[in-house]
Amino acid sequence: MHLLELGGRDDAFAAYEATSAATGVRRIAPGLAVANAVVPERARGLAYTHRASELVGRTDADLEAARTLLEAAPIDREGSVAVRAADVRGSTGISTSEAERTLGGVLVDRGFSVDLEEPDHVLRVAFSEGVLDVGADEEVTDGRGDLLEPAEGAGGESAGERVSVCALGWLEAESVRDFGTRAPTDKPFFQPGSMDPMLARAVANLACARPGRTLLDPMCGTGGVLVEAGLVGADVVGTDAQEKMALGARENLAHYLERDDPSPTGVPRGSWAVGRGDATRLPLKDGAVDGVVFDAPYGRQSKIETHRLEDLVAGALAETRRVADRAVVVADRSWAAPAMEAGWELEATFERRVHRSLTRYVLVLE
Ligand SMILES: C[S@@+](CC[C@H](N)C(=O)[O-])C[C@H]1O[C@@H](n2cnc3c(N)ncnc32)[C@H](O)[C@@H]1O
């Protein structure tokens, strides 16, 4: 069993993204989830999961209970250790420095040496309290599309109840937090309406971006999604109706994906190709790609070439259905009805509030 420390404010979305790197993901407390198995190299590329650890055990959010748990836990490791504690979202008020001292003391008593700079093993300790708001109708599925049960809290609480959790785990993988270096305004080519790199990474992951897979963004704009998909190893293909965008996306992709330095996520960067094209008439064979992501124009922000917005989205949904079995659509409204008319099944939907006048809808289609 593994512990996932989630980031951001939307745990349902974070846990869902984590299913691209883990199986059997269940939320156990605000900001925390557990999983049956984790692929560490994929976890390093997650946007909304900060860490994955091999779960030692979990108890209530109480330092004495955590101490007892660690004293009794089997540990088949050798070498130096460091304990790093977190009070998730400040929800418990527990002193993390006291937790680190106390639990470090337990490990010293068990024969380990402490090395805070370069430990052989890091013990993560996460305290979290609050309402576990896994909706009864929330459908979280794993990478194979199997429906996951709503999570149970430490004491077996059902959805919507208050939970109090302390989870202990040996750190296995940390996601690479370099998204700030790819802010849309810092890219070689910038246009208003570009997607934030964290959301771009998450939707790329949801569309199965990984080495050996090919991902298409048929309305690629500045190439924000393609850059993030390429950085986790997917081969990427983009089209945009505007010549200016296709040229700009090429500039961005060359800048981020054609480099000699090692890739930050540890997997080689994917190849890329971008051309000018109409998303409703893609120059691709049936089933040519593994996944599609598109960020539909918001009407007021993006120039819509030749189509009414409804026709553009309906046409793009039909074309993406022809070329792929999986798609993620991001938009300022839910396009669920036209997606189903185009033959897609709705695997999940999320609403992410960006600011007062913009909510982004994320539809995951199979
Ligand atoms: C919201 S933007 C995409 C932004 C992109 N995700 C980014 O990070 O830069 C939508 C894009 O759709 C493009 N577009 C509009 N009509 C299109 C069509 N018929 N075919 C392909 N692209 C189209 C626009 O030129 C625009 O770049």
Short mmCIF file of C-alpha atoms and ligand atoms in Angstrom, two decimals:
data_model
loop_
_atom_site.label_atom_id
_atom_site.label_comp_id
_atom_site.label_asym_id
_atom_site.label_seq_id
_atom_site.Cartn_x
_atom_site.Cartn_y
_atom_site.Cartn_z
CA MET A 1 0.00 0.00 0.00
CA HIS A 2 1.18 3.52 -0.79
CA LEU A 3 0.52 6.99 0.55
CA LEU A 4 -0.09 9.89 -1.83
CA GLU A 5 0.27 13.49 -0.64
CA LEU A 6 -1.99 15.57 -2.85
CA GLY A 7 -1.48 19.19 -3.86
CA GLY A 8 -3.83 21.97 -4.87
CA ARG A 9 -7.29 22.49 -3.45
CA ASP A 10 -9.27 19.98 -5.47
CA ASP A 11 -8.59 16.55 -3.98
CA ALA A 12 -11.05 14.77 -6.26
CA PHE A 13 -9.20 16.04 -9.32
CA ALA A 14 -5.78 15.35 -7.79
CA ALA A 15 -6.75 11.77 -6.88
CA TYR A 16 -8.14 11.28 -10.35
CA GLU A 17 -4.93 12.50 -11.97
CA ALA A 18 -3.00 10.14 -9.67
CA THR A 19 -4.79 7.18 -11.26
CA SER A 20 -2.48 7.77 -14.26
CA ALA A 21 0.45 6.72 -12.05
CA ALA A 22 -1.19 4.42 -9.50
CA THR A 23 -3.91 1.80 -9.14
CA GLY A 24 -6.64 1.58 -6.53
CA VAL A 25 -6.47 5.25 -5.52
CA ARG A 26 -8.76 6.09 -2.57
CA ARG A 27 -8.86 9.36 -0.69
CA ILE A 28 -8.47 8.91 3.07
CA ALA A 29 -8.38 12.50 4.38
CA PRO A 30 -8.12 16.04 3.02
CA GLY A 31 -4.92 16.15 0.94
CA LEU A 32 -4.18 12.42 1.38
CA ALA A 33 -4.92 9.26 -0.58
CA VAL A 34 -3.71 5.69 -0.60
CA ALA A 35 -3.03 3.47 -3.59
CA ASN A 36 -2.45 -0.24 -4.13
CA ALA A 37 0.50 0.23 -6.50
CA VAL A 38 2.47 3.22 -7.77
CA VAL A 39 4.77 3.61 -10.77
CA PRO A 40 7.45 5.94 -9.32
CA GLU A 41 8.64 7.35 -12.65
CA ARG A 42 5.09 8.34 -13.52
CA ALA A 43 4.47 9.76 -10.05
CA ARG A 44 7.41 12.10 -10.69
CA GLY A 45 5.42 13.61 -13.56
CA LEU A 46 2.17 14.24 -11.65
CA ALA A 47 0.98 17.81 -11.28
CA TYR A 48 -1.31 17.51 -8.27
CA THR A 49 0.43 14.78 -6.26
CA HIS A 50 3.54 15.92 -4.45
CA ARG A 51 4.83 12.64 -3.05
CA ALA A 52 4.29 8.90 -3.09
CA SER A 53 5.53 6.81 -0.18
CA GLU A 54 5.43 3.17 0.82
CA LEU A 55 2.82 3.19 3.55
CA VAL A 56 4.06 2.08 6.98
CA GLY A 57 0.65 2.49 8.56
CA ARG A 58 -1.97 5.01 9.56
CA THR A 59 -3.63 6.06 12.74
CA ASP A 60 -5.46 9.08 14.16
CA ALA A 61 -3.91 12.53 13.83
CA ASP A 62 -2.19 12.22 17.20
CA LEU A 63 1.55 12.19 17.86
CA GLU A 64 1.41 9.55 20.60
CA ALA A 65 -0.59 7.23 18.36
CA ALA A 66 1.96 7.82 15.57
CA ARG A 67 4.81 7.01 17.98
CA THR A 68 3.17 3.72 19.00
CA LEU A 69 2.55 2.86 15.37
CA LEU A 70 6.20 3.44 14.45
CA GLU A 71 7.50 1.55 17.48
CA ALA A 72 5.52 -1.51 16.42
CA ALA A 73 5.98 -1.28 12.64
CA PRO A 74 8.19 -3.82 10.87
CA ILE A 75 11.07 -2.00 9.15
CA ASP A 76 13.23 -3.87 6.66
CA ARG A 77 15.62 -1.00 5.88
CA GLU A 78 19.18 -0.14 6.80
CA GLY A 79 21.14 3.09 6.73
CA SER A 80 20.47 6.67 7.73
CA VAL A 81 17.04 8.25 8.03
CA ALA A 82 15.32 11.62 8.25
CA VAL A 83 11.73 12.22 9.34
CA ARG A 84 9.77 14.91 7.51
CA ALA A 85 6.34 15.80 8.83
CA ALA A 86 3.51 17.84 7.35
CA ASP A 87 0.36 19.25 8.90
CA VAL A 88 -1.79 19.15 5.78
CA ARG A 89 -3.32 22.59 5.17
CA GLY A 90 -2.65 23.42 8.84
CA SER A 91 -5.69 21.28 9.67
CA THR A 92 -4.45 19.65 12.91
CA GLY A 93 -2.24 22.26 14.59
CA ILE A 94 0.23 19.48 15.44
CA SER A 95 3.83 20.72 15.69
CA THR A 96 5.69 19.16 12.77
CA SER A 97 9.10 19.83 14.36
CA GLU A 98 8.01 18.01 17.52
CA ALA A 99 6.68 15.15 15.40
CA GLU A 100 10.00 14.94 13.54
CA ARG A 101 11.97 14.89 16.82
CA THR A 102 9.71 12.33 18.48
CA LEU A 103 9.51 9.94 15.55
CA GLY A 104 13.20 10.43 14.74
CA GLY A 105 13.86 9.35 18.36
CA VAL A 106 11.88 6.16 17.78
CA LEU A 107 14.01 5.36 14.73
CA VAL A 108 17.24 6.08 16.64
CA ASP A 109 16.03 3.72 19.40
CA ARG A 110 15.51 1.14 16.67
CA GLY A 111 19.15 1.44 15.60
CA PHE A 112 19.02 4.00 12.77
CA SER A 113 21.34 6.97 12.42
CA VAL A 114 19.87 10.33 11.53
CA ASP A 115 21.15 12.28 8.51
CA LEU A 116 19.09 15.34 7.75
CA GLU A 117 21.12 16.33 4.67
CA GLU A 118 21.44 13.14 2.65
CA PRO A 119 19.47 10.37 4.33
CA ASP A 120 19.21 6.92 2.78
CA HIS A 121 15.53 6.87 3.69
CA VAL A 122 12.98 9.62 4.36
CA LEU A 123 10.01 8.84 6.56
CA ARG A 124 7.05 11.02 5.59
CA VAL A 125 4.53 11.76 8.32
CA ALA A 126 1.31 13.48 7.25
CA PHE A 127 -1.34 14.68 9.68
CA SER A 128 -4.73 15.67 8.30
CA GLU A 129 -8.14 16.38 9.75
CA GLY A 130 -11.38 17.49 8.17
CA VAL A 131 -14.37 16.36 6.21
CA LEU A 132 -13.71 13.74 3.62
CA ASP A 133 -15.99 15.06 0.93
CA VAL A 134 -15.99 12.08 -1.41
CA GLY A 135 -19.42 12.49 -2.97
CA ALA A 136 -21.65 9.43 -3.05
CA ASP A 137 -21.88 9.87 -6.80
CA GLU A 138 -18.20 10.62 -7.27
CA GLU A 139 -16.77 8.14 -9.65
CA VAL A 140 -13.05 7.70 -9.29
CA THR A 141 -11.70 5.04 -11.57
CA ASP A 142 -8.25 3.62 -11.91
CA GLY A 143 -6.14 3.63 -15.07
CA ARG A 144 -8.09 0.68 -16.46
CA GLY A 145 -11.37 2.43 -15.90
CA ASP A 146 -12.49 0.25 -12.97
CA LEU A 147 -14.73 2.09 -10.58
CA LEU A 148 -13.14 2.75 -7.21
CA GLU A 149 -15.08 2.72 -3.97
CA PRO A 150 -15.36 6.03 -2.09
CA ALA A 151 -12.51 6.14 0.43
CA GLU A 152 -12.87 5.11 4.02
CA GLY A 153 -11.36 7.22 6.75
CA ALA A 154 -8.93 5.94 9.38
CA GLY A 155 -11.77 4.73 11.57
CA GLY A 156 -13.84 3.38 8.71
CA GLU A 157 -15.89 6.55 8.36
CA SER A 158 -18.12 6.88 5.36
CA ALA A 159 -18.11 9.67 2.79
CA GLY A 160 -18.75 13.15 4.16
CA GLU A 161 -17.71 12.35 7.73
CA ARG A 162 -14.98 14.01 9.73
CA VAL A 163 -11.73 12.14 9.60
CA SER A 164 -8.54 12.40 11.61
CA VAL A 165 -5.51 10.72 10.06
CA CYS A 166 -1.79 10.39 10.59
CA ALA A 167 -0.15 8.41 7.78
CA LEU A 168 3.47 7.26 7.85
CA GLY A 169 5.39 6.18 4.77
CA TRP A 170 8.86 5.76 3.32
CA LEU A 171 9.32 8.27 0.52
CA GLU A 172 9.44 6.61 -2.92
CA ALA A 173 8.94 9.44 -5.40
CA GLU A 174 8.49 13.20 -5.41
CA SER A 175 6.91 15.00 -8.33
CA VAL A 176 9.15 17.53 -10.05
CA ARG A 177 7.90 20.97 -9.07
CA ASP A 178 9.31 23.00 -11.95
CA PHE A 179 6.03 24.27 -13.37
CA GLY A 180 6.91 27.85 -12.37
CA THR A 181 9.71 27.82 -14.94
CA ARG A 182 7.12 27.34 -17.70
CA ALA A 183 4.62 30.08 -16.86
CA PRO A 184 2.81 30.97 -20.11
CA THR A 185 4.20 34.53 -20.06
CA ASP A 186 7.80 33.23 -19.76
CA LYS A 187 7.59 30.96 -22.79
CA PRO A 188 9.27 31.99 -26.04
CA PHE A 189 5.79 32.31 -27.61
CA PHE A 190 2.94 33.65 -25.49
CA GLN A 191 -0.70 34.39 -26.26
CA PRO A 192 -3.51 35.21 -23.84
CA GLY A 193 -5.61 32.11 -23.05
CA SER A 194 -2.62 29.79 -22.73
CA MET A 195 -3.15 26.99 -20.25
CA ASP A 196 -1.40 26.99 -16.91
CA PRO A 197 1.33 24.28 -16.99
CA MET A 198 0.03 22.41 -13.94
CA LEU A 199 -3.44 21.96 -15.41
CA ALA A 200 -1.83 21.20 -18.77
CA ARG A 201 0.30 18.45 -17.17
CA ALA A 202 -2.70 17.01 -15.32
CA VAL A 203 -4.90 16.80 -18.42
CA ALA A 204 -2.01 15.35 -20.42
CA ASN A 205 -1.60 12.68 -17.74
CA LEU A 206 -5.35 12.00 -17.79
CA ALA A 207 -5.15 11.45 -21.54
CA CYS A 208 -2.44 8.81 -20.88
CA ALA A 209 0.66 10.83 -21.81
CA ARG A 210 3.69 8.63 -21.18
CA PRO A 211 6.61 7.10 -23.08
CA GLY A 212 5.46 5.04 -26.04
CA ARG A 213 2.12 6.87 -26.36
CA THR A 214 1.15 9.53 -28.87
CA LEU A 215 -0.97 12.46 -27.78
CA LEU A 216 -2.75 14.94 -30.05
CA ASP A 217 -3.93 18.46 -29.30
CA PRO A 218 -5.96 19.48 -32.36
CA MET A 219 -6.36 23.10 -31.11
CA CYS A 220 -2.91 23.39 -29.63
CA GLY A 221 -2.62 27.18 -29.36
CA THR A 222 0.78 27.93 -27.84
CA GLY A 223 1.38 24.20 -27.29
CA GLY A 224 1.00 24.28 -23.50
CA VAL A 225 -0.50 20.78 -23.22
CA LEU A 226 1.92 19.33 -25.76
CA VAL A 227 4.96 20.67 -23.88
CA GLU A 228 3.78 19.01 -20.65
CA ALA A 229 2.92 15.74 -22.40
CA GLY A 230 6.32 15.72 -24.12
CA LEU A 231 8.10 16.28 -20.80
CA VAL A 232 6.57 13.07 -19.41
CA GLY A 233 7.80 11.21 -22.48
CA ALA A 234 4.81 11.14 -24.84
CA ASP A 235 5.25 11.78 -28.55
CA VAL A 236 3.06 14.76 -29.34
CA VAL A 237 1.20 16.04 -32.39
CA GLY A 238 -0.52 19.40 -32.61
CA THR A 239 -2.66 21.34 -35.05
CA ASP A 240 -4.11 24.82 -34.90
CA ALA A 241 -6.23 26.66 -37.42
CA GLN A 242 -4.12 29.80 -37.09
CA GLU A 243 -0.74 29.85 -38.78
CA LYS A 244 0.56 32.17 -36.06
CA MET A 245 -0.32 29.60 -33.38
CA ALA A 246 1.17 26.66 -35.25
CA LEU A 247 4.43 28.60 -35.68
CA GLY A 248 4.43 29.72 -32.05
CA ALA A 249 3.71 26.21 -30.74
CA ARG A 250 6.67 24.96 -32.79
CA GLU A 251 8.87 27.57 -31.15
CA ASN A 252 7.74 26.50 -27.67
CA LEU A 253 8.04 22.78 -28.37
CA ALA A 254 11.52 23.17 -29.82
CA HIS A 255 12.52 25.18 -26.76
CA TYR A 256 11.27 22.68 -24.16
CA LEU A 257 11.56 19.32 -25.90
CA GLU A 258 14.71 19.61 -28.00
CA ARG A 259 17.40 19.78 -25.36
CA ASP A 260 20.52 17.88 -24.49
CA ASP A 261 20.24 18.20 -20.71
CA PRO A 262 18.57 15.32 -18.82
CA SER A 263 14.79 15.59 -18.64
CA PRO A 264 13.64 16.73 -15.17
CA THR A 265 11.08 13.93 -14.92
CA GLY A 266 13.76 11.33 -15.63
CA VAL A 267 12.16 9.99 -18.83
CA PRO A 268 13.44 11.06 -22.25
CA ARG A 269 11.39 13.87 -23.79
CA GLY A 270 8.99 12.84 -26.53
CA SER A 271 9.17 13.78 -30.20
CA TRP A 272 6.85 16.45 -31.59
CA ALA A 273 5.16 17.61 -34.80
CA VAL A 274 2.87 20.62 -35.29
CA GLY A 275 1.05 21.84 -38.38
CA ARG A 276 -1.72 24.18 -39.38
CA GLY A 277 -5.00 22.29 -39.52
CA ASP A 278 -8.72 22.29 -38.83
CA ALA A 279 -9.74 20.26 -35.79
CA THR A 280 -12.95 19.22 -37.57
CA ARG A 281 -11.00 17.68 -40.48
CA LEU A 282 -7.84 16.18 -39.05
CA PRO A 283 -5.15 14.99 -41.44
CA LEU A 284 -4.79 11.72 -39.48
CA LYS A 285 -5.76 8.10 -40.05
CA ASP A 286 -8.41 6.39 -37.92
CA GLY A 287 -6.96 5.39 -34.52
CA ALA A 288 -3.71 7.24 -35.28
CA VAL A 289 -3.11 8.47 -31.71
CA ASP A 290 -3.54 7.10 -28.18
CA GLY A 291 -5.14 10.13 -26.62
CA VAL A 292 -6.41 13.62 -27.39
CA VAL A 293 -6.55 16.74 -25.27
CA PHE A 294 -8.13 19.95 -26.39
CA ASP A 295 -8.83 23.23 -24.77
CA ALA A 296 -11.82 24.54 -26.70
CA PRO A 297 -11.87 28.24 -27.53
CA TYR A 298 -13.72 30.37 -25.00
CA GLY A 299 -15.37 32.42 -27.71
CA ARG A 300 -14.20 35.74 -26.40
CA GLN A 301 -10.53 34.72 -25.99
CA SER A 302 -9.64 32.67 -28.99
CA LYS A 303 -10.25 33.36 -32.59
CA ILE A 304 -12.60 30.73 -33.96
CA GLU A 305 -11.65 30.05 -37.51
CA THR A 306 -14.58 29.58 -39.91
CA HIS A 307 -16.94 27.74 -37.47
CA ARG A 308 -19.57 28.60 -34.90
CA LEU A 309 -18.22 27.46 -31.52
CA GLU A 310 -20.88 24.71 -31.21
CA ASP A 311 -20.05 23.35 -34.66
CA LEU A 312 -16.34 23.53 -34.02
CA VAL A 313 -16.59 21.55 -30.76
CA ALA A 314 -19.05 19.00 -32.19
CA GLY A 315 -16.85 18.51 -35.23
CA ALA A 316 -13.70 18.22 -33.14
CA LEU A 317 -15.36 15.70 -30.81
CA ALA A 318 -16.35 13.53 -33.78
CA GLU A 319 -12.89 13.76 -35.33
CA THR A 320 -11.09 12.98 -32.08
CA ARG A 321 -13.40 9.96 -31.63
CA ARG A 322 -12.25 8.77 -35.05
CA VAL A 323 -8.53 9.11 -34.25
CA ALA A 324 -8.42 8.09 -30.55
CA ASP A 325 -10.12 6.04 -27.84
CA ARG A 326 -9.54 8.51 -25.07
CA ALA A 327 -9.90 12.28 -24.83
CA VAL A 328 -9.85 15.07 -22.31
CA VAL A 329 -11.74 18.25 -23.14
CA VAL A 330 -11.19 21.49 -21.26
CA ALA A 331 -13.65 24.34 -21.77
CA ASP A 332 -15.56 27.15 -20.12
CA ARG A 333 -18.75 25.08 -20.25
CA SER A 334 -19.65 21.41 -20.21
CA TRP A 335 -19.67 19.91 -23.68
CA ALA A 336 -20.98 16.57 -22.28
CA ALA A 337 -24.07 16.39 -24.50
CA PRO A 338 -22.23 16.88 -27.83
CA ALA A 339 -19.50 14.51 -26.58
CA MET A 340 -22.04 11.75 -26.08
CA GLU A 341 -23.67 12.53 -29.43
CA ALA A 342 -20.22 12.02 -30.98
CA GLY A 343 -20.07 8.51 -29.49
CA TRP A 344 -17.98 9.22 -26.41
CA GLU A 345 -18.77 7.92 -22.93
CA LEU A 346 -18.27 10.28 -20.04
CA GLU A 347 -15.73 8.79 -17.63
CA ALA A 348 -15.53 11.78 -15.31
CA THR A 349 -16.22 15.51 -15.15
CA PHE A 350 -14.66 18.19 -12.99
CA GLU A 351 -15.42 21.86 -12.51
CA ARG A 352 -12.43 23.97 -11.60
CA ARG A 353 -13.05 27.56 -10.63
CA VAL A 354 -10.32 29.77 -12.08
CA HIS A 355 -11.75 33.11 -10.95
CA ARG A 356 -15.16 34.70 -10.42
CA SER A 357 -16.08 34.80 -14.08
CA LEU A 358 -14.31 31.66 -15.30
CA THR A 359 -14.93 28.04 -14.35
CA ARG A 360 -13.08 25.44 -16.34
CA TYR A 361 -14.85 22.17 -17.10
CA VAL A 362 -12.71 19.11 -17.59
CA LEU A 363 -14.41 16.16 -19.30
CA VAL A 364 -12.67 12.79 -19.47
CA LEU A 365 -14.04 10.78 -22.39
CA GLU A 366 -13.62 7.14 -23.39
C1 LIG B 1 -8.16 28.09 -25.87
S1 LIG B 1 -7.03 28.04 -27.22
C2 LIG B 1 -5.94 26.75 -26.81
C3 LIG B 1 -4.88 27.20 -25.85
C4 LIG B 1 -3.82 26.16 -25.61
N1 LIG B 1 -4.30 25.06 -24.80
C5 LIG B 1 -2.60 26.81 -24.99
O1 LIG B 1 -2.15 26.38 -23.90
O2 LIG B 1 -2.08 27.73 -25.58
C6 LIG B 1 -7.97 27.41 -28.53
C7 LIG B 1 -7.24 27.32 -29.87
O3 LIG B 1 -8.13 26.76 -30.83
C8 LIG B 1 -7.74 27.26 -32.09
N2 LIG B 1 -8.81 27.00 -33.07
C9 LIG B 1 -9.94 27.68 -33.28
N3 LIG B 1 -10.65 27.11 -34.27
C10 LIG B 1 -9.97 26.01 -34.67
C11 LIG B 1 -10.17 25.00 -35.63
N4 LIG B 1 -11.25 24.98 -36.41
N5 LIG B 1 -9.25 24.03 -35.75
C12 LIG B 1 -8.13 24.03 -35.00
N6 LIG B 1 -7.87 24.97 -34.07
C13 LIG B 1 -8.78 25.95 -33.91
C14 LIG B 1 -7.44 28.70 -31.84
O4 LIG B 1 -6.60 29.22 -32.86
C15 LIG B 1 -6.76 28.64 -30.45
O5 LIG B 1 -5.38 28.62 -30.59
#
